[in-house]
Coordinates of C-alpha atoms and ligand atoms in Angstrom, one line a residue:
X1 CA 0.0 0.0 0.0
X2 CA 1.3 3.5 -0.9
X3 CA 1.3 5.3 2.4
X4 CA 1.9 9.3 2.0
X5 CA 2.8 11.6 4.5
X6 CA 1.7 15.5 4.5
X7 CA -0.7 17.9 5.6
X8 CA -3.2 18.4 2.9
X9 CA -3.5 22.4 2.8
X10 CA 0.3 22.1 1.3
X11 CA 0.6 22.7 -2.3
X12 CA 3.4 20.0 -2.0
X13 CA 1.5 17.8 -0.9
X14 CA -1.7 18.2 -2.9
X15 CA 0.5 17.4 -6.1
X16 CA 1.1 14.0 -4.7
X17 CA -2.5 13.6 -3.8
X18 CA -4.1 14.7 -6.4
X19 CA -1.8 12.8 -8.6
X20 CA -2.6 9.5 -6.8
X21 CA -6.6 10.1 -7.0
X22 CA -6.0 10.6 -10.7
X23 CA -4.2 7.3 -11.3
X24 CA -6.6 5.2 -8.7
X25 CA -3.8 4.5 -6.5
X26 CA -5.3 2.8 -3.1
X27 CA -3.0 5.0 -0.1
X28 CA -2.8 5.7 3.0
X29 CA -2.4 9.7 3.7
X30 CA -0.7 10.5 7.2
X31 CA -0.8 13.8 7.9
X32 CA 2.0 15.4 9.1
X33 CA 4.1 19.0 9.0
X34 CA 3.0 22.1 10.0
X35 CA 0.8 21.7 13.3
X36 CA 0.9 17.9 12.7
X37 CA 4.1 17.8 13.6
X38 CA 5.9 14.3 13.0
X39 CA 8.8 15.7 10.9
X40 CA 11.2 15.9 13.1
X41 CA 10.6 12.3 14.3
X42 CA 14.3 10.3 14.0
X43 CA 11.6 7.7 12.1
X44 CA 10.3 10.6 9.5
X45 CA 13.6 12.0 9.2
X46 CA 15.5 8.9 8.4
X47 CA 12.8 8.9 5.3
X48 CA 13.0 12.5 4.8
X49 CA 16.2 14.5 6.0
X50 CA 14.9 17.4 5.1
X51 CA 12.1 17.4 7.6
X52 CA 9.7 18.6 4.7
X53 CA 6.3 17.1 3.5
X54 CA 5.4 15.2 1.2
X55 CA 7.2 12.0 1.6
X56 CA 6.1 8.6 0.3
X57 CA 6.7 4.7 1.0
X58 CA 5.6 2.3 -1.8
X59 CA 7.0 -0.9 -1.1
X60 CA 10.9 -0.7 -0.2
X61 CA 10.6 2.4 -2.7
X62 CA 10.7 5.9 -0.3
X63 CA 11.1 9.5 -2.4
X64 CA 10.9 12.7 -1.5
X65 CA 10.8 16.2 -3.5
X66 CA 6.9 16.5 -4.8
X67 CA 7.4 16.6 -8.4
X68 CA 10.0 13.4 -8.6
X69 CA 7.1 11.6 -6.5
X70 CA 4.7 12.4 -9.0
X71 CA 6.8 11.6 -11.8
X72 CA 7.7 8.0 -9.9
X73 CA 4.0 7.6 -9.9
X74 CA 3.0 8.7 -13.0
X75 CA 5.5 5.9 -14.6
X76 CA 4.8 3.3 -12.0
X77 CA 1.1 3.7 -12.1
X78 CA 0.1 5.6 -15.6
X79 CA 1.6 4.4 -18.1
X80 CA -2.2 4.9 -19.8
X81 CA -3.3 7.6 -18.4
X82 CA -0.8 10.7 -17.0
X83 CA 2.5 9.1 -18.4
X84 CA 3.7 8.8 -22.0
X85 CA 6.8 6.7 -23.4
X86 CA 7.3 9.8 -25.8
X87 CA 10.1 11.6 -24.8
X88 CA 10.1 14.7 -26.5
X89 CA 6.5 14.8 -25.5
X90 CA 7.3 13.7 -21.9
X91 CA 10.0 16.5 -21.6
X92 CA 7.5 19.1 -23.0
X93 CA 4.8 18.0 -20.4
X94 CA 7.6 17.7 -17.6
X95 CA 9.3 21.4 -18.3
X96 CA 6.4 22.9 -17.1
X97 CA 6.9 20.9 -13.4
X98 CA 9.9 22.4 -13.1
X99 CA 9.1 26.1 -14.3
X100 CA 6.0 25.8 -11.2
X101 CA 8.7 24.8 -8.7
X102 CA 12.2 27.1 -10.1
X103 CA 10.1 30.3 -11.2
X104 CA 6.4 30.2 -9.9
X105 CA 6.7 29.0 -6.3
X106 CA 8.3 31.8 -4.9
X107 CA 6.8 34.7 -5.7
X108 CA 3.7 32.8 -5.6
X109 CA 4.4 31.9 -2.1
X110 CA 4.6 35.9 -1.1
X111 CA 0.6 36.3 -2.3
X112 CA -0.6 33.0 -0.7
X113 CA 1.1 34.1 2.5
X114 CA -0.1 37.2 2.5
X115 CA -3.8 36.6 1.7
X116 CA -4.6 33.5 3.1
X117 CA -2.0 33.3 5.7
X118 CA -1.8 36.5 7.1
X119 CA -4.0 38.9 9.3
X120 CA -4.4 42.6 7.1
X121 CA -2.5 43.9 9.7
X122 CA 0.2 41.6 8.9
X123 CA 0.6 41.9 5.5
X124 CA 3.5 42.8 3.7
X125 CA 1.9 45.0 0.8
X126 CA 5.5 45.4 -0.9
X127 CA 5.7 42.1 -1.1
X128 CA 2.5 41.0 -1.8
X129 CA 2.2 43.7 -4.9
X130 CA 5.3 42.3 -6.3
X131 CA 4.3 38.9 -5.7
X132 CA 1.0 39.6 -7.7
X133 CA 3.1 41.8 -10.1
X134 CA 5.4 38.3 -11.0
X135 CA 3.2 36.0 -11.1
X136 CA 0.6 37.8 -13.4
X137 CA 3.6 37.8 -16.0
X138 CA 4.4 34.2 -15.8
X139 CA 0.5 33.2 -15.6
X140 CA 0.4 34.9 -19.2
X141 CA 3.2 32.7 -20.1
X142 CA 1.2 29.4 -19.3
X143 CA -2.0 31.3 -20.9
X144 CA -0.3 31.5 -24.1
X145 CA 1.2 27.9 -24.1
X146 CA -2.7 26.8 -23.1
X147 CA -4.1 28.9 -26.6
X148 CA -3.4 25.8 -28.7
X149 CA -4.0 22.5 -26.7
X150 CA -6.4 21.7 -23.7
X151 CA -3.6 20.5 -21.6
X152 CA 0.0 22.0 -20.8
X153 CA 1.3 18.2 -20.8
X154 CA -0.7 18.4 -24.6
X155 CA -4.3 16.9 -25.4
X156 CA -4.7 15.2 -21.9
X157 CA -4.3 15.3 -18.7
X158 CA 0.0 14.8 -18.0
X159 CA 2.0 15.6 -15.1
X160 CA 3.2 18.4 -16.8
X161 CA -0.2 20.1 -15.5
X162 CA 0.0 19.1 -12.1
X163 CA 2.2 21.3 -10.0
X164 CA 0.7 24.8 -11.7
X165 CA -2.6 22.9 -11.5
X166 CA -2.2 23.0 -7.5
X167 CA -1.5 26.6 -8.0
X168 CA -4.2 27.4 -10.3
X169 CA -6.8 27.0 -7.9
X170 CA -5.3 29.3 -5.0
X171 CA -4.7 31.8 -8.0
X172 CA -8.1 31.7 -9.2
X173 CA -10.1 31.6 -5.8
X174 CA -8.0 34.5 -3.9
X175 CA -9.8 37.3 -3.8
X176 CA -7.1 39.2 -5.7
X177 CA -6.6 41.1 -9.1
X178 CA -5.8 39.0 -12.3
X179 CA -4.9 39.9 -15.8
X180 CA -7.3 38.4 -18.4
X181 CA -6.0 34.9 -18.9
X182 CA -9.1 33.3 -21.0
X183 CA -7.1 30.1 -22.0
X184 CA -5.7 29.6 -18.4
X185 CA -9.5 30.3 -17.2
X186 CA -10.6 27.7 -19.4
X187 CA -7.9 24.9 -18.6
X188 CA -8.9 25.5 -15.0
X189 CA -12.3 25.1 -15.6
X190 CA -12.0 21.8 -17.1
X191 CA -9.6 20.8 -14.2
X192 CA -12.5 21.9 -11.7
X193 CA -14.6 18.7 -13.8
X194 CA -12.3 16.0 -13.1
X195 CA -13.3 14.6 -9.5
X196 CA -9.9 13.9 -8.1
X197 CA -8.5 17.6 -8.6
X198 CA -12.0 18.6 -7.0
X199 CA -11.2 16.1 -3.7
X200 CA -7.5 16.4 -3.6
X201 CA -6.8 20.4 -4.3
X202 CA -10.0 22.1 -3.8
X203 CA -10.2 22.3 0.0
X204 CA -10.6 25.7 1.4
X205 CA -7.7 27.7 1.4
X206 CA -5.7 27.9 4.8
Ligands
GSH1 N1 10.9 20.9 -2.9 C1 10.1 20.3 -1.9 C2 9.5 21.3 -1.0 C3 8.8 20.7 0.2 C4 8.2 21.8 1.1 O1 8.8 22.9 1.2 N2 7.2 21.4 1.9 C5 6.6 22.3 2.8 C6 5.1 22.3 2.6 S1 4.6 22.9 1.1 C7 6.9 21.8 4.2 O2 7.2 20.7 4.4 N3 6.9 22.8 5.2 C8 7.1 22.4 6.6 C9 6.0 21.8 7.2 O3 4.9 21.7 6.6 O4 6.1 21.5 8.4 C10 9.0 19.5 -2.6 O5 8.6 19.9 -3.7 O6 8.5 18.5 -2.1

């Protein structure tokens, strides 16, 4: 059995999640991190030194990092479905993981903090209005690449969509301003159909 650990309110986490709902994988979720604690457990951090979520056990198989997981699953278990033997087409699907993690995340991280996790007394407005400022330009870059095919991993479903799919939905339901992104807008909306993005990423925001 596929046992993953992590709080689900992480982005991280919701990757592997959602990734696992998709592919009809039977696990085990344990939550930990944040107020769950656990990660600094000598047990947890002999799986993960890094004391972060998520973290997974399948079989004598244990990974960490978010987007290798959801690779390692995508192969293991996908081979149909979120995976393709294609390379080219599999590295066109994939660059897009790494652009959420090396480009998105950050700056993404300073309006997430700031509206969901912060009081209004709190809030770094510099930050935040940079944040927004960033992220707004690179969302019109995955608008663009979404003018011309359904999916950013191509005509269905791949991981490539995963990682900026977790962000998609804190993007679209903060109450904040967003440049017209109609092909973005419309790629979320058919994410919002499929029942394991509904059950594994849209849980209210905290
Ligand atoms: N690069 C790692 C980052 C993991 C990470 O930063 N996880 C955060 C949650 S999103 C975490 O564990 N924070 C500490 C905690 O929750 O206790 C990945 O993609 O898995």
């Amino acid at each position: 059995m596929l046992t993953i650990w992590g709080r689900g309110n992480s982005t991280n986490v919701k990757k592997v999640l959602w990734c696992a709902e998709e592919l009809g994988v039977p696990y085990e979720q344990i939550n930990a991190g944040g107020a769950f604690g656990l990660v600094n457990d000598p047990t947890y951090r002999a799986m993960n030194p890094n004391g972060l979520v998520p973290c997974i056990k399948d079989g004598d198989v244990v990974l960490w990092e978010s987007n290798t997981i959801v690779r390692y699953l995508a192969a293991k278990y996908g081979e149909e479905t979120l995976f393709t033997r294609d390379v080219a087409e599999r590295a066109s699907a994939e660059k897009w993981m790494d652009w959420a993690t090396s480009t998105v995340a950050i700056p993404f991280r300073d309006v997430f903090w700031n509206i969901v996790r912060r009081s209004p007394e709190e809030r770094d407005m510099a930050a935040l209005e940079k944040g927004l400022q960033t992220c707004s330009g690179l969302m019109k870059i995955a608008d663009a690449a979404l003018a011309d095919k359904p999916f950013l991993s191509g005509d269905r479903l791949g991981v490539g969509d995963i990682p900026l799919g977790c962000f998609a939905y804190a993007w679209f339901e903060m109450p904040i301003e967003r440049p017209a992104l109609p092909h973005m807008t419309a790629w979320y909306e058919r994410l919002k159909t499929r029942p394991a993005y509904r059950k594994a990423v849209m849980i209210p925001l905290t």
